[in-house]
Coordinates of N, CA and C and ligand atoms in Angstrom, one line a residue:
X1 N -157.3 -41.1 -198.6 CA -157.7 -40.2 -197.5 C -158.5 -41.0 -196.5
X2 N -158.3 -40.9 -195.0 CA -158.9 -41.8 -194.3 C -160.2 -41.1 -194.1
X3 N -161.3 -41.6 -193.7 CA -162.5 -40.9 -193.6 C -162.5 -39.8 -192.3
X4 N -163.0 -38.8 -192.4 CA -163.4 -38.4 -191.3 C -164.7 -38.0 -191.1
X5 N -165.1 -37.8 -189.8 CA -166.8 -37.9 -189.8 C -167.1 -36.6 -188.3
X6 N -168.3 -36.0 -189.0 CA -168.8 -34.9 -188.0 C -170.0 -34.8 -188.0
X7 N -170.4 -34.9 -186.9 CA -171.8 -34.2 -186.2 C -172.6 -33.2 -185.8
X8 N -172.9 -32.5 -186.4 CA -173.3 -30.8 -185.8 C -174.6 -31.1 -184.6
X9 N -174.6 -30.5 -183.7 CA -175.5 -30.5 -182.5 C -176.3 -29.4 -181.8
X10 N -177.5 -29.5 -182.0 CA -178.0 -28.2 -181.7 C -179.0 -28.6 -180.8
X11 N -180.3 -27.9 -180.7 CA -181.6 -28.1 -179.8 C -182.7 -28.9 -180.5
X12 N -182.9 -28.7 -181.0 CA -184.3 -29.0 -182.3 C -183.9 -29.7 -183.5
X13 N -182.6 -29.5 -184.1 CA -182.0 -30.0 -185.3 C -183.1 -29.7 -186.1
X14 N -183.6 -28.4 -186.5 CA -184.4 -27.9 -187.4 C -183.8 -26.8 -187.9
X15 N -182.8 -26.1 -187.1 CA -182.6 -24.6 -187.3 C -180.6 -25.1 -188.0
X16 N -180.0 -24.7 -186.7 CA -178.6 -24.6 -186.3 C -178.3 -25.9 -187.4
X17 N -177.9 -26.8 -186.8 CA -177.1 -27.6 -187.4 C -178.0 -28.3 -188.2
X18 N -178.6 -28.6 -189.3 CA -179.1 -29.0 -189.9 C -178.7 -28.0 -191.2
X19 N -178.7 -26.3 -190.8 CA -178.1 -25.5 -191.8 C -176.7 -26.0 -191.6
X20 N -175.8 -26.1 -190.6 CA -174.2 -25.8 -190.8 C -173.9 -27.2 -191.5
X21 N -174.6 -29.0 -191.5 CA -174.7 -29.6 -192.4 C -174.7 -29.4 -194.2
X22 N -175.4 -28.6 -194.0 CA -176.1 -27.9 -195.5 C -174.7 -27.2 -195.8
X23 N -174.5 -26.0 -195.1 CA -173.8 -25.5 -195.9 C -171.9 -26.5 -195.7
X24 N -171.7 -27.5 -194.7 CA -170.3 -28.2 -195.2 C -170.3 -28.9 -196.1
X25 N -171.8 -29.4 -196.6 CA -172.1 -30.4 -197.3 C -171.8 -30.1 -198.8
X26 N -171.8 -28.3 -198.8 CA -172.1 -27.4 -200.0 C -170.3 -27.0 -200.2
X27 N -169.5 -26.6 -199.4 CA -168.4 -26.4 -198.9 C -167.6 -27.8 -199.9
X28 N -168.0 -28.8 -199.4 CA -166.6 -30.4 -199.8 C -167.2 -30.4 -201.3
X29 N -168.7 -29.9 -201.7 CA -169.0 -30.4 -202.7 C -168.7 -29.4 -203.8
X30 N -168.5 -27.7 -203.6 CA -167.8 -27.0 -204.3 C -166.1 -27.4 -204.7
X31 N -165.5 -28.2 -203.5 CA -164.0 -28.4 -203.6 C -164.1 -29.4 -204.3
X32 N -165.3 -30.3 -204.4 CA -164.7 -31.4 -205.3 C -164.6 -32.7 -204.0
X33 N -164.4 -32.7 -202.3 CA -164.3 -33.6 -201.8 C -165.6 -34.4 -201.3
X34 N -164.9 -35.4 -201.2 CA -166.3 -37.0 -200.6 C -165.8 -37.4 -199.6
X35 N -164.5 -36.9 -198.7 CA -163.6 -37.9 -197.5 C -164.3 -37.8 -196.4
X36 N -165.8 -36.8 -196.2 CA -165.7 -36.3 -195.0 C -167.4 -37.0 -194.8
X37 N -168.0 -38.1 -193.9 CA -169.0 -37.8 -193.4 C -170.2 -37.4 -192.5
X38 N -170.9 -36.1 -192.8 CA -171.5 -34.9 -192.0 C -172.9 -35.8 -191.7
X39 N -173.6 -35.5 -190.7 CA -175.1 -35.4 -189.6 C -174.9 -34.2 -188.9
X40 N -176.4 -34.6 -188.8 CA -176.5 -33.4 -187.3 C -177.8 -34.5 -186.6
X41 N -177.9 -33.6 -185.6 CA -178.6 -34.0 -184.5 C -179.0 -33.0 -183.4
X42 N -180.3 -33.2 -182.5 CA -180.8 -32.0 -181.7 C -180.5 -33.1 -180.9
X43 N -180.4 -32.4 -179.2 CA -180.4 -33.1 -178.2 C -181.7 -33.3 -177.3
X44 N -182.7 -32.3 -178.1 CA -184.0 -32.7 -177.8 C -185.1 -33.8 -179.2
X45 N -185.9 -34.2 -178.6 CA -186.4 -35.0 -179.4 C -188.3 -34.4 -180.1
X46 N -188.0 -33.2 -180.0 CA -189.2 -32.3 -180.4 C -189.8 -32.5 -181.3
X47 N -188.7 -32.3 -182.1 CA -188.9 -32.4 -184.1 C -188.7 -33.7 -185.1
X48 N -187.9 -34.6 -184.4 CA -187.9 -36.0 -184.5 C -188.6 -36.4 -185.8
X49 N -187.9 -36.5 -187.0 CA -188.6 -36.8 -188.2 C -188.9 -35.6 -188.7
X50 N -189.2 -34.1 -188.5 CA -189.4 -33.5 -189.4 C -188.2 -32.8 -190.3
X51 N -188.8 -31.8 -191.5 CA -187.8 -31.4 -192.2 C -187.0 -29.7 -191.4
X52 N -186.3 -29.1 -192.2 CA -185.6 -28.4 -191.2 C -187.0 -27.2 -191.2
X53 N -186.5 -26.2 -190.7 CA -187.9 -25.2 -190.4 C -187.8 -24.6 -191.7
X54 N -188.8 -24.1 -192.1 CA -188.9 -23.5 -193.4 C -187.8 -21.8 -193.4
X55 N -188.1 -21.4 -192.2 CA -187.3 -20.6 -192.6 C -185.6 -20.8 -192.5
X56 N -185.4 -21.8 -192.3 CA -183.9 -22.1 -192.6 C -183.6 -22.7 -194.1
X57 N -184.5 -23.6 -194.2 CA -184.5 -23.9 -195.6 C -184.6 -22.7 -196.6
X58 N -185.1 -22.2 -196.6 CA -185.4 -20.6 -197.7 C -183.9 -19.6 -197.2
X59 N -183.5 -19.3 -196.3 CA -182.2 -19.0 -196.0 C -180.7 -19.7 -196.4
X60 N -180.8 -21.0 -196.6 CA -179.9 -21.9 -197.6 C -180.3 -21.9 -198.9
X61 N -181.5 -21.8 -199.0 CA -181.7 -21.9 -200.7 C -181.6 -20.6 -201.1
X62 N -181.3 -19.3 -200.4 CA -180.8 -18.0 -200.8 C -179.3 -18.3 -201.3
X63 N -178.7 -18.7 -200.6 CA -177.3 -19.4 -201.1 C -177.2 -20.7 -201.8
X64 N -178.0 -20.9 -202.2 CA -177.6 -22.3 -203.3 C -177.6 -23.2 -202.5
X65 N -178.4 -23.8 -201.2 CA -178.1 -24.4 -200.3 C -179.3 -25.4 -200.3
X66 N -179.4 -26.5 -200.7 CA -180.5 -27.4 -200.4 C -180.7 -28.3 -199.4
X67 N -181.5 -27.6 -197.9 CA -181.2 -28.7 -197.0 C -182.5 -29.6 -196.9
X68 N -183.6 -29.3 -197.8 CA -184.9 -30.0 -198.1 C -185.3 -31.5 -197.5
X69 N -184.1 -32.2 -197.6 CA -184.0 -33.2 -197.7 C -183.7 -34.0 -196.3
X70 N -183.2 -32.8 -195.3 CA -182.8 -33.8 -194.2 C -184.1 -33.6 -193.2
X71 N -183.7 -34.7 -192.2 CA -184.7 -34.8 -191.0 C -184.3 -34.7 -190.3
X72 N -185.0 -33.9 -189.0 CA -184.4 -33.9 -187.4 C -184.2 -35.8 -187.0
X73 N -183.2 -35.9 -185.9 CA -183.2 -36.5 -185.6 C -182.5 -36.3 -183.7
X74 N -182.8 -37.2 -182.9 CA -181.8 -36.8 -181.6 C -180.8 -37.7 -181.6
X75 N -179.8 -36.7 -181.0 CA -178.5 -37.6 -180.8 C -178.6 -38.6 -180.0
X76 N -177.8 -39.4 -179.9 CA -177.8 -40.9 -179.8 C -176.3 -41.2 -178.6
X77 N -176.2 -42.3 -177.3 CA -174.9 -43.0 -177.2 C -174.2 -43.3 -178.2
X78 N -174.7 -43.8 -179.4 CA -173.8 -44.4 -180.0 C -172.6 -43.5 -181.4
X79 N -173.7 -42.2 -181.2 CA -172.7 -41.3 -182.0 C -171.4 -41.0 -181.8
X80 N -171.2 -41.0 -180.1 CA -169.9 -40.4 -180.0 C -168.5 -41.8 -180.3
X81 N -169.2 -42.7 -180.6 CA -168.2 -43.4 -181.1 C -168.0 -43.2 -182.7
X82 N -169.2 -43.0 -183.1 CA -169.2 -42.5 -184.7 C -168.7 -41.8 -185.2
X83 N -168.6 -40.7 -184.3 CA -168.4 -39.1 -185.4 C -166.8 -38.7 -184.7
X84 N -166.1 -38.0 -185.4 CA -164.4 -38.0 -184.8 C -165.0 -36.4 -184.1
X85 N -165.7 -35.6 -184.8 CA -165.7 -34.3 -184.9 C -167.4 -34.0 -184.4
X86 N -167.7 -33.8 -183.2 CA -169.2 -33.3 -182.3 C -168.8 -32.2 -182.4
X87 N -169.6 -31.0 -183.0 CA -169.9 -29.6 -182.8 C -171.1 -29.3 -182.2
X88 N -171.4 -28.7 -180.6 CA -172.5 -28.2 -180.5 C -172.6 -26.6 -180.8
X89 N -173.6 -26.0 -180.8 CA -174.3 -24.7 -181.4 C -173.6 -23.7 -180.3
X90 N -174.2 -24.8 -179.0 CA -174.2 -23.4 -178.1 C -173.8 -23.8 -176.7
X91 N -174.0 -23.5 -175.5 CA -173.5 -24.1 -173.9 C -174.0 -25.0 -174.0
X92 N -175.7 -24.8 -173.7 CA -176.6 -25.8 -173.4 C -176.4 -27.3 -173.8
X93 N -176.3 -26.8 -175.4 CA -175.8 -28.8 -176.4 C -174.9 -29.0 -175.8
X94 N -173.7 -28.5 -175.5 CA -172.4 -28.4 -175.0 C -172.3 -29.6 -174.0
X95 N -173.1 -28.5 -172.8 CA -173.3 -29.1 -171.9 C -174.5 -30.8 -171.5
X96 N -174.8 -30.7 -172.6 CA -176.3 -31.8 -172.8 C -175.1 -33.1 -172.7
X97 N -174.1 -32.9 -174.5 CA -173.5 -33.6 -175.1 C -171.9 -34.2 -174.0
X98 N -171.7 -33.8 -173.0 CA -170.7 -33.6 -172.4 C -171.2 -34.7 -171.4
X99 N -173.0 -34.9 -170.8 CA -172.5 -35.4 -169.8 C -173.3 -36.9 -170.6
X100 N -173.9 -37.0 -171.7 CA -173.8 -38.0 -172.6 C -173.0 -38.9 -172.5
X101 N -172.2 -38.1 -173.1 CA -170.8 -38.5 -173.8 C -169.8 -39.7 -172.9
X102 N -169.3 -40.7 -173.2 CA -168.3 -41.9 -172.3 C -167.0 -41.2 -171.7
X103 N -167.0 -41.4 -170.9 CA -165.5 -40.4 -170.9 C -164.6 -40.4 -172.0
X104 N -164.0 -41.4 -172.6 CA -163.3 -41.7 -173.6 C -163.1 -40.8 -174.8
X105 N -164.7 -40.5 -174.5 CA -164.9 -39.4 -176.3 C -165.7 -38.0 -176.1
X106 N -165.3 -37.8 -174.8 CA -165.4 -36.2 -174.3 C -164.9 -35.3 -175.4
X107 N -163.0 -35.8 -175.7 CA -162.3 -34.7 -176.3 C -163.4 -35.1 -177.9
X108 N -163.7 -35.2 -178.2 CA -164.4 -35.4 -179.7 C -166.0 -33.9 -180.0
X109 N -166.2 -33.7 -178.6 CA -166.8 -32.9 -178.5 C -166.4 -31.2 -178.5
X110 N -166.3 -30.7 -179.0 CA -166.6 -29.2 -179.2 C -167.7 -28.1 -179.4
X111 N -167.0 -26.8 -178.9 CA -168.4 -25.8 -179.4 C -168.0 -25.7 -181.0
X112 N -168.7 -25.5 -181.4 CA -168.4 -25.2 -183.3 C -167.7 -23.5 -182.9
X113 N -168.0 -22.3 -182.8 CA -166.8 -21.3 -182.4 C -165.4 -21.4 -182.0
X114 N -165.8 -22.2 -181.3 CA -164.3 -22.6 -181.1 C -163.0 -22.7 -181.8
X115 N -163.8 -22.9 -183.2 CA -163.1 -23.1 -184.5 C -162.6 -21.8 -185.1
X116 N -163.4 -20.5 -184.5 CA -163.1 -19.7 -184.5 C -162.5 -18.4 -183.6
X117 N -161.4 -18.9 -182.9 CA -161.3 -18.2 -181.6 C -161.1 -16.1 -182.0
X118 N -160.9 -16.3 -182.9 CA -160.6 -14.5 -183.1 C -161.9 -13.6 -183.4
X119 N -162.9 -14.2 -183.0 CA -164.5 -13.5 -183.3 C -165.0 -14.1 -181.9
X120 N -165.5 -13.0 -181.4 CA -165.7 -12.5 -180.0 C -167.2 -13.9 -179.4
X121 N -167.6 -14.3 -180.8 CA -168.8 -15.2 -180.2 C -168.5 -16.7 -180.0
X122 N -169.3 -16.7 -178.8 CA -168.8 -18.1 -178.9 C -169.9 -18.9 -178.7
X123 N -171.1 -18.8 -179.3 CA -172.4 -19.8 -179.4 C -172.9 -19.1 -180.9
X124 N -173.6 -20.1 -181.0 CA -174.2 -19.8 -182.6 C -175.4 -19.3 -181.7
X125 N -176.2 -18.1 -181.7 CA -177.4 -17.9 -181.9 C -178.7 -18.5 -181.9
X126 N -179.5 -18.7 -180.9 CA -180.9 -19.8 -181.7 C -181.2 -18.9 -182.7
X127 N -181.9 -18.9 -184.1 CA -182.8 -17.9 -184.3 C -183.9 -18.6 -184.3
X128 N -184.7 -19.3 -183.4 CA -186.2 -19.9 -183.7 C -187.0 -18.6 -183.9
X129 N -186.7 -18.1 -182.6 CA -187.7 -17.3 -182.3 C -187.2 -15.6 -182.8
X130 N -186.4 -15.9 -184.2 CA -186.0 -14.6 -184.6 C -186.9 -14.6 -185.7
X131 N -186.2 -13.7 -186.8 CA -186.5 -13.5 -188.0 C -185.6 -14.1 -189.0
X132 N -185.9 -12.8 -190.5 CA -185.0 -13.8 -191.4 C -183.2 -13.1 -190.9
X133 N -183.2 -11.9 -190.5 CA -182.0 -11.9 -190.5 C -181.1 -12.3 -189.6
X134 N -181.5 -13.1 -188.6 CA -181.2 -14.0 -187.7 C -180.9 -15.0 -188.2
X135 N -181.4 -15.8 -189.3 CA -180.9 -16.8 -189.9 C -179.8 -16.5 -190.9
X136 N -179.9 -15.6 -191.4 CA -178.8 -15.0 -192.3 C -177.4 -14.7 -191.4
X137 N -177.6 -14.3 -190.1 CA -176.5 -14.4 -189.1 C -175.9 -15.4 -189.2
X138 N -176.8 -16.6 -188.5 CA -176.7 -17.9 -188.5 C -175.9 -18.5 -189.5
X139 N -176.0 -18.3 -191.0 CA -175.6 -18.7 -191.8 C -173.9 -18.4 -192.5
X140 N -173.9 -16.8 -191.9 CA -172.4 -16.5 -192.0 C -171.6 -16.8 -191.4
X141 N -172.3 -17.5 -190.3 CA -171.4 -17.7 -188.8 C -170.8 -19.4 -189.7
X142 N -171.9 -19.9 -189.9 CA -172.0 -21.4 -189.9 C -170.9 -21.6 -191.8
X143 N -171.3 -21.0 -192.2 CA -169.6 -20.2 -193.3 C -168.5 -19.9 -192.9
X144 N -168.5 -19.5 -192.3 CA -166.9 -19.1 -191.7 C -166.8 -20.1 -191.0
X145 N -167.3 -20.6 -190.1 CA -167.3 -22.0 -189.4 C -166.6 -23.2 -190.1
X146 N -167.4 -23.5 -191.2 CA -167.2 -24.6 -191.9 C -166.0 -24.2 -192.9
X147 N -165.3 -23.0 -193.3 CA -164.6 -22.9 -193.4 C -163.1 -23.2 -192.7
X148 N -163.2 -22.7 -191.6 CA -162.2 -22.5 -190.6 C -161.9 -24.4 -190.3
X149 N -163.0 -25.7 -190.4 CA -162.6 -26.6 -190.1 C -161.9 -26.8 -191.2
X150 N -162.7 -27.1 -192.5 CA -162.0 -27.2 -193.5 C -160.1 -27.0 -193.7
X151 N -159.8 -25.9 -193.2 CA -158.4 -25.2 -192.5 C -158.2 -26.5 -192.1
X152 N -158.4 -26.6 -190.6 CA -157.7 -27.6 -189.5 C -157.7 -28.8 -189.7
X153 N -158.6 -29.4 -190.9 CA -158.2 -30.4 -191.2 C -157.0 -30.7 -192.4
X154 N -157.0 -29.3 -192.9 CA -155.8 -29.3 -194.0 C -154.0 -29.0 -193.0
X155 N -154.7 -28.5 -191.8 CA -153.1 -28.3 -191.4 C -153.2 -29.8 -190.4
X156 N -154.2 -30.3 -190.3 CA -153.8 -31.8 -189.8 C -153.3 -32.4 -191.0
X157 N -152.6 -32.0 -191.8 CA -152.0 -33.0 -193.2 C -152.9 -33.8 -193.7
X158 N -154.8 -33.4 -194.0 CA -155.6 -34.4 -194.8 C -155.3 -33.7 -195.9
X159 N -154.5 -34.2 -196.9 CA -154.5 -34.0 -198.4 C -155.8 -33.5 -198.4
X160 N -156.0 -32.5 -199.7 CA -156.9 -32.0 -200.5 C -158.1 -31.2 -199.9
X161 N -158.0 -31.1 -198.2 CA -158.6 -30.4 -197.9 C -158.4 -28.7 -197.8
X162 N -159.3 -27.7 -197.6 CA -158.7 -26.4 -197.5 C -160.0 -25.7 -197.9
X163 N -160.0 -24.4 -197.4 CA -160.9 -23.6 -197.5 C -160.9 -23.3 -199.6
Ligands
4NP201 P1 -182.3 -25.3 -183.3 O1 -183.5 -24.2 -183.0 O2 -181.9 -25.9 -182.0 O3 -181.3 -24.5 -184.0 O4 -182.9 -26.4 -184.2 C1 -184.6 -24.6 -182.3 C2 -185.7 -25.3 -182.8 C3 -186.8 -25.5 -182.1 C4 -186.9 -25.1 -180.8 C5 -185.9 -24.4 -180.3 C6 -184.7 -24.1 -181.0 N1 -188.1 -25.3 -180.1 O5 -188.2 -24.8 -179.0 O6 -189.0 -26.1 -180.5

């Protein structure tokens, strides 16, 4: 299986994608797969070395989710040559990541909804400034999400992949 590689992209890389890492990370590792390698990254440099926010951490570890271990980091030029698969959260990353990006490796960028065109939303939610059930949103979105790629990379003919 050839490698494939994805980037989740949010604001802070404390909240958003640092969970939807967590939980694809949780996703290949229930299936049994290793073909796939996941990051994330904020497009701001706020949090830069810290771990995710506590209340996203305690919202993954409600689901068996251990994202303890990662650090914010900001996205980089040299990602978009790295990663096949850019998901940002919301417009803003979208639009951050977009004018980043080389021309070349524009198409590699996506919204992560996207992935789901039959559900009316098409930004994940900040919940910084929410509560816990804002994260719990967050987290079903970023489930079906990571689901739905799972899919598209199984109907791109990657053996073994699939929800
Ligand atoms: P994230 O959430 O982009 O999902 O990591 C945020 C984290 C921090 C801030 C905003 C959003 N902040 O303003 O510091």
């Amino acid at each position: 299986m050839s490698q494939v590689s994805v980037l989740f992209v949010c604001l802070g890389n404390i909240c958003r994608s640092p969970s939807a890492e967590g939980v694809l990370r949780a996703r290949l590792a229930q299936a049994g797969l290793d073909g796939i390698r996941i990051d994330s990254a904020g497009t701001s440099p706020w949090h830069v070395g810290n771990p995710p926010d506590t209340r996203a951490q305690a919202a993954a570890s409600r689901r068996g989710i251990d994202i303890s271990m990662l650090r914010a980091r900001q996205v980089s030029p040299a990602d978009f040559a790295l990663f096949d698969h850019i998901f940002a959260m919301d417009d803003d990353n979208l639009a951050v990541l977009l004018r980043l990006a080389p021309p070349a490796y524009r198409s590699r960028v996506r919204r992560l909804l996207d992935l789901m065109p039959e559900q009316p939303l098409r930004q994940v939610p900040d919940p910084y400034h929410g509560d816990a059930r804002d994260f719990e949103h967050m987290l079903d979105l970023l489930e079906r999400a990571a689901d739905a790629f799972l899919a598209e990379l199984a109907a791109a003919h990657c053996e073994g992949f699939g929800p």
